[in-house]
XYZ file of C-alpha atoms in Angstrom:
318
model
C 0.000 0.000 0.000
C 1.446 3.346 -0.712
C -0.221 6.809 -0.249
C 1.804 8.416 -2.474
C 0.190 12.025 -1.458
C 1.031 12.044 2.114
C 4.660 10.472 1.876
C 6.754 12.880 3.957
C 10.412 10.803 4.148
C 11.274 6.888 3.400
C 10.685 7.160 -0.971
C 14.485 7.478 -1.531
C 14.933 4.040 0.565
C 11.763 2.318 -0.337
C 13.257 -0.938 -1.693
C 15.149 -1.548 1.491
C 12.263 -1.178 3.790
C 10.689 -3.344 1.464
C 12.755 -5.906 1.507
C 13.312 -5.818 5.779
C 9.104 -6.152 5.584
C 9.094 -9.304 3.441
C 11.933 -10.691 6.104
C 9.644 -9.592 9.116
C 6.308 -10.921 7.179
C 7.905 -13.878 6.840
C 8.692 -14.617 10.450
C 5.560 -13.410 11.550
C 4.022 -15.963 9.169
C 5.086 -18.719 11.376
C 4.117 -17.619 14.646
C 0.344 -18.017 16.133
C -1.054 -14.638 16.416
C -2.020 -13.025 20.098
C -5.850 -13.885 19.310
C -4.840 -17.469 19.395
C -2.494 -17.864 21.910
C -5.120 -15.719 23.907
C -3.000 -15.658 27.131
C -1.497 -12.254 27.702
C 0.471 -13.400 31.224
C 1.586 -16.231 28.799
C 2.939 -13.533 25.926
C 4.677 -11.568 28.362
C 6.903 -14.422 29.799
C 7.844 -15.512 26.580
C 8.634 -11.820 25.498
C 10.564 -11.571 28.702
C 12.215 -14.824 28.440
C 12.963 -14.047 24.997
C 11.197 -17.240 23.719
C 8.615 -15.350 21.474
C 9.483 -13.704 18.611
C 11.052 -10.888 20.212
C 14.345 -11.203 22.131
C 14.614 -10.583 25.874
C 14.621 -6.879 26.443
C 18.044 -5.276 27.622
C 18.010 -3.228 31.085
C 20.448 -0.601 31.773
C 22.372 -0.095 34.997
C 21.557 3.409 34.972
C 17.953 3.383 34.824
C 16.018 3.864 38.348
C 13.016 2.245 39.747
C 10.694 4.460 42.071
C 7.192 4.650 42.933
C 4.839 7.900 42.545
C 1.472 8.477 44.241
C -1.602 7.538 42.187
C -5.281 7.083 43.405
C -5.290 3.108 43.579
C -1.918 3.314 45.272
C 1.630 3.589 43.931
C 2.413 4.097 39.957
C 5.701 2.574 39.818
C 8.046 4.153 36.847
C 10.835 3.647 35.498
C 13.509 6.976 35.580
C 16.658 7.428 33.332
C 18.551 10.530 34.123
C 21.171 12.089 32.425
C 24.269 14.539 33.860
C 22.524 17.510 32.347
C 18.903 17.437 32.925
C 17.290 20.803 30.658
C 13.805 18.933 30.479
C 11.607 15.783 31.721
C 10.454 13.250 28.651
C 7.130 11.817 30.443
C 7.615 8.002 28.299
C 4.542 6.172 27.681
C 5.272 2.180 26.388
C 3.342 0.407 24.115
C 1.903 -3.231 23.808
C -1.970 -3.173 23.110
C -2.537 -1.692 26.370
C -1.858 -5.774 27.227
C 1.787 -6.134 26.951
C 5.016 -4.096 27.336
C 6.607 -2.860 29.917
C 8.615 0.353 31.224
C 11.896 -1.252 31.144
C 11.390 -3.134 28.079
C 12.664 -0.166 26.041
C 15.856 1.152 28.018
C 18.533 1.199 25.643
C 16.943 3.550 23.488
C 15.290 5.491 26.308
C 18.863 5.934 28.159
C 20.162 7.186 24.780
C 17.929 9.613 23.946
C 18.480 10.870 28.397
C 21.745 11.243 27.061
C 21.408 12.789 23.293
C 18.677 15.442 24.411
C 19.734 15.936 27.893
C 15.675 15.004 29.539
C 15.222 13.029 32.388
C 12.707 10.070 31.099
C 10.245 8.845 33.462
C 8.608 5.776 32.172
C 5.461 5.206 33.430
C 4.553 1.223 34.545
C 0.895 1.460 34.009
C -1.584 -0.873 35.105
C -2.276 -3.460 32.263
C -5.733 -5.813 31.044
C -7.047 -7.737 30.975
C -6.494 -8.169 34.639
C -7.079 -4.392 35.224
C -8.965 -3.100 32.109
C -9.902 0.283 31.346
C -9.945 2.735 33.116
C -6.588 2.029 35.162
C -4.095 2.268 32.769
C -5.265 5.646 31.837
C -5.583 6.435 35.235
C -2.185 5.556 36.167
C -0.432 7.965 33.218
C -2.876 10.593 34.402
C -1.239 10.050 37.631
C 1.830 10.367 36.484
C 1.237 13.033 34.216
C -0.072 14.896 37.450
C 3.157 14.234 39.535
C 4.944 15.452 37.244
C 3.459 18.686 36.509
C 3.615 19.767 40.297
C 7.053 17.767 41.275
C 9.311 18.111 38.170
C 10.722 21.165 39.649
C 11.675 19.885 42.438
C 12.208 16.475 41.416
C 14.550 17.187 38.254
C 15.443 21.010 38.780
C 13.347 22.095 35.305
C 9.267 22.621 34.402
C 9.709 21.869 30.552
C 8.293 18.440 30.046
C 7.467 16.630 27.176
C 4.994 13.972 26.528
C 5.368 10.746 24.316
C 5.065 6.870 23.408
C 4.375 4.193 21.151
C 1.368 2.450 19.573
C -1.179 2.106 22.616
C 1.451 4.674 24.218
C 0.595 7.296 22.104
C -3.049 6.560 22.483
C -2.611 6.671 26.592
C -0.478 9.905 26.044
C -3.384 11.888 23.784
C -6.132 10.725 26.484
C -3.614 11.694 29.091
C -3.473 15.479 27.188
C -6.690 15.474 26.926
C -7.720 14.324 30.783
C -5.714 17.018 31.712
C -7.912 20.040 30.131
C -6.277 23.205 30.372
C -3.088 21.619 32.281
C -2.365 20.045 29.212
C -0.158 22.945 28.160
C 2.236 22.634 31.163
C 3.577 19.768 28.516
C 5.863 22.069 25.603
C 4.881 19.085 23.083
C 4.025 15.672 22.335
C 5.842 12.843 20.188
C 3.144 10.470 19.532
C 3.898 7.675 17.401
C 2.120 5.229 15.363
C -0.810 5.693 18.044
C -4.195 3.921 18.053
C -6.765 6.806 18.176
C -10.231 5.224 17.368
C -10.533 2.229 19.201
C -13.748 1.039 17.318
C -11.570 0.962 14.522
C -10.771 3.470 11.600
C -11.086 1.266 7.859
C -6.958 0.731 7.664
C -7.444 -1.231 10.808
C -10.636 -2.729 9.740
C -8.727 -3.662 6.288
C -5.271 -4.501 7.506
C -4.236 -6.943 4.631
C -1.663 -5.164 3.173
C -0.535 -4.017 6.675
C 1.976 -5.590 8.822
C 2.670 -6.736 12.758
C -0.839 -6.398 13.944
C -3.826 -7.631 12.216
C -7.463 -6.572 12.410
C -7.831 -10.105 14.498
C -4.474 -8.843 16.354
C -6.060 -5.455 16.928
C -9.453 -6.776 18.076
C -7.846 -9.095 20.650
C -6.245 -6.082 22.271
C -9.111 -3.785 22.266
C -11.509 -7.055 23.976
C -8.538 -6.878 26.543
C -8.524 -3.369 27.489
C -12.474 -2.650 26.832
C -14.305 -6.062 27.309
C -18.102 -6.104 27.253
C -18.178 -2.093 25.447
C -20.243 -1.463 21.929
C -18.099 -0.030 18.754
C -20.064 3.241 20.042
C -19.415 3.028 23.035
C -15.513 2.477 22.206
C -16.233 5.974 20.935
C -16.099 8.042 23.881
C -13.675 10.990 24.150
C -11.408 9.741 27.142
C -11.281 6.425 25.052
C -10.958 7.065 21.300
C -9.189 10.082 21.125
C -9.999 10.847 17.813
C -13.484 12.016 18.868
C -12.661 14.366 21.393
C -12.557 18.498 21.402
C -8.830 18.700 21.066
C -8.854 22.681 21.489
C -5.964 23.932 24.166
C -3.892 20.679 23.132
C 0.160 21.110 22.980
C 2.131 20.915 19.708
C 2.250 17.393 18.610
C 4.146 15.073 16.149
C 2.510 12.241 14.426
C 4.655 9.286 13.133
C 2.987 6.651 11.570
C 4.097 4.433 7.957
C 2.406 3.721 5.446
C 2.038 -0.174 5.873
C 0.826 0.215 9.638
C -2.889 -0.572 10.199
C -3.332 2.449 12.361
C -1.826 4.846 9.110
C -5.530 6.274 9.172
C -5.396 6.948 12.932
C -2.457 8.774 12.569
C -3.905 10.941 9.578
C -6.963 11.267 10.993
C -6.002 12.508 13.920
C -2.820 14.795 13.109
C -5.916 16.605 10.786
C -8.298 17.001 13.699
C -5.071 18.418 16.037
C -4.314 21.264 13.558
C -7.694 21.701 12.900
C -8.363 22.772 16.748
C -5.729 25.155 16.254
C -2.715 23.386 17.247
C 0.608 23.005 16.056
C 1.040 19.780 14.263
C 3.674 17.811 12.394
C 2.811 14.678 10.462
C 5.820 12.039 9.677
C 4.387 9.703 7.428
C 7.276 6.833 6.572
C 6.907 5.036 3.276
C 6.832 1.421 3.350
C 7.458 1.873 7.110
C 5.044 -0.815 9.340
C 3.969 -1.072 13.021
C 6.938 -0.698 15.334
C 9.697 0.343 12.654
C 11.587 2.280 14.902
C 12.844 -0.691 16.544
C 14.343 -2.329 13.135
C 17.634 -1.670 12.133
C 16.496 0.294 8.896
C 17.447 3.595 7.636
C 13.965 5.121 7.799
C 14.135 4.107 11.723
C 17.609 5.868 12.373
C 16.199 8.711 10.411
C 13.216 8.745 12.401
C 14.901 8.537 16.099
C 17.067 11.243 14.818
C 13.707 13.506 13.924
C 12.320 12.598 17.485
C 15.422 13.056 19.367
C 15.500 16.713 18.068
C 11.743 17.363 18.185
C 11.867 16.686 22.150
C 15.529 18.422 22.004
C 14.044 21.490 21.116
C 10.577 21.471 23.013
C 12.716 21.295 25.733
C 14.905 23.768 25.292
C 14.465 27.556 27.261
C 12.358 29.778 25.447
């Protein structure tokens, strides 16, 4: 699939993302998908123990584990901090709102600590099914909260920046949004390849071209994190971002490729954000699928780079 009108970077290295996809396609091919195994405490030991189709994840020695005060207790996070601290990168991890965890991205959370000179707190939200909506939303919220009032204190600087992947960027718009007119204490948002209508916007409802997560992937996850609700009433605001008043919102940057089933999300909603009068920047990757950035491809080092300077400069003293 290729949108040739909304390309933005990726064209002049097509054929090699092309040719990474058919590798990752492949492998993919041979695994059961999520819907079958239908065990998420299952998928995350085998994604921890490095038995799935993902290796172990990597943990840094530098990284800190704390806990922060939420309403249903503690909201443990995760807390990489630089030498120089200039601004506070509130991290929000992806996984279908299922999966995932705060430290399961530290390597490339340490290094951007280090590159942009933010403190990254990485928030270890509550996950379904065994705590559906509304606590993982809650629990960013939370964070989001501490943060607002504390990072002075905390991390010597109020310039914070809000950001994550897949159902990270979807927990960081409703976390924006939950905020109202505190959503500005945040100088910008990095949202990437985010899920913003959970009922499902057509590239997710027609994901055969698409790559990593299915509509039968997708549809899993949302049953997970919503069980029991209607398409409509998947709809609501502080669940489906997409349909929300997004007025007063924080300059945000969209990242999404164009063989990702949530592409329309991404478009859709990166529209609706400038259209409320924000600032808004739209990365749309050709060829690129769910989860690029963690491939060793040129369009992902070119998009870390574009990230690592977006937060760089939201950050920086105006």
């Amino acid at each position: 699939m290729t949108v040739k009108g909304c390309i933005t970077t990726g064209a002049d290295v097509a054929d090699e993302t092309r040719q990474f996809n058919a590798g990752v396609a492949e492998l993919l091919a041979g695994q059961p998908p999520l819907e079958e195994i239908d065990d998420a405490p299952a998928i995350r030991a085998a994604r921890e123990n490095g038995t799935g189709v993902l290796p172990a994840p990597v943990r840094v020695a530098e990284a800190v584990n704390r806990t922060i005060p939420g309403r249903d207790g503690g909201v443990p996070v995760r807390v990489f901090r630089p030498e120089e601290v200039r601004g506070v990168f509130l991290h929000i991890h992806g996984g279908g709102w299922t999966l995932g965890t705060a430290d399961s991205q530290d390597p490339l959370l340490w290094g951007l600590a280090q590159a942009a000179n933010v403190a990254v707190v990485s928030v270890e939200y509550r996950l379904a099914p065994e705590h559906p909506y509304p606590a993982g939303p809650d629990d960013c919220e939370d964070a989001a909260r501490w943060l607002i009032a504390e990072a002075a204190a905390e991390f010597g600087t109020d310039r914070l920046v809000i950001g994550g992947e897949s159902a990270g960027a979807h927990l960081a718009a409703v976390t924006l949004l939950r905020l109202g007119e505190r959503a500005r204490a945040f100088a910008g948002a990095q949202l990437t390849f985010g899920a913003y209508d959970l009922s499902m916007t057509p590239s997710q409802r027609d994901a055969r071209d698409m790559l990593v997560i299915p509509t039968g992937t997708m549809a899993w996850f949302y049953d997970q994190f919503l069980p029991g609700m209607s398409p409509e009433e998947r709809r609501a605001p502080d669940i489906s971002p997409l349909y929300a008043d997004l007025r007063g919102m924080p300059p945000a940057r969209f990242t999404v490729g164009t063989r990702d089933p949530l592409l329309d999300d991404s478009l859709f909603m990166a529209a609706r954000w400038e259209a409320a009068g924000n600032e808004t920047e739209l990365e749309v990757v050709a060829e690129a699928a769910h989860a690029f950035i963690a491939w060793p491809l040129t369009v992902a080092e070119r998009e870390l780079e574009a990230q690592l300077a977006y937060i760089t400069a939201k950050v920086a003293k105006e």
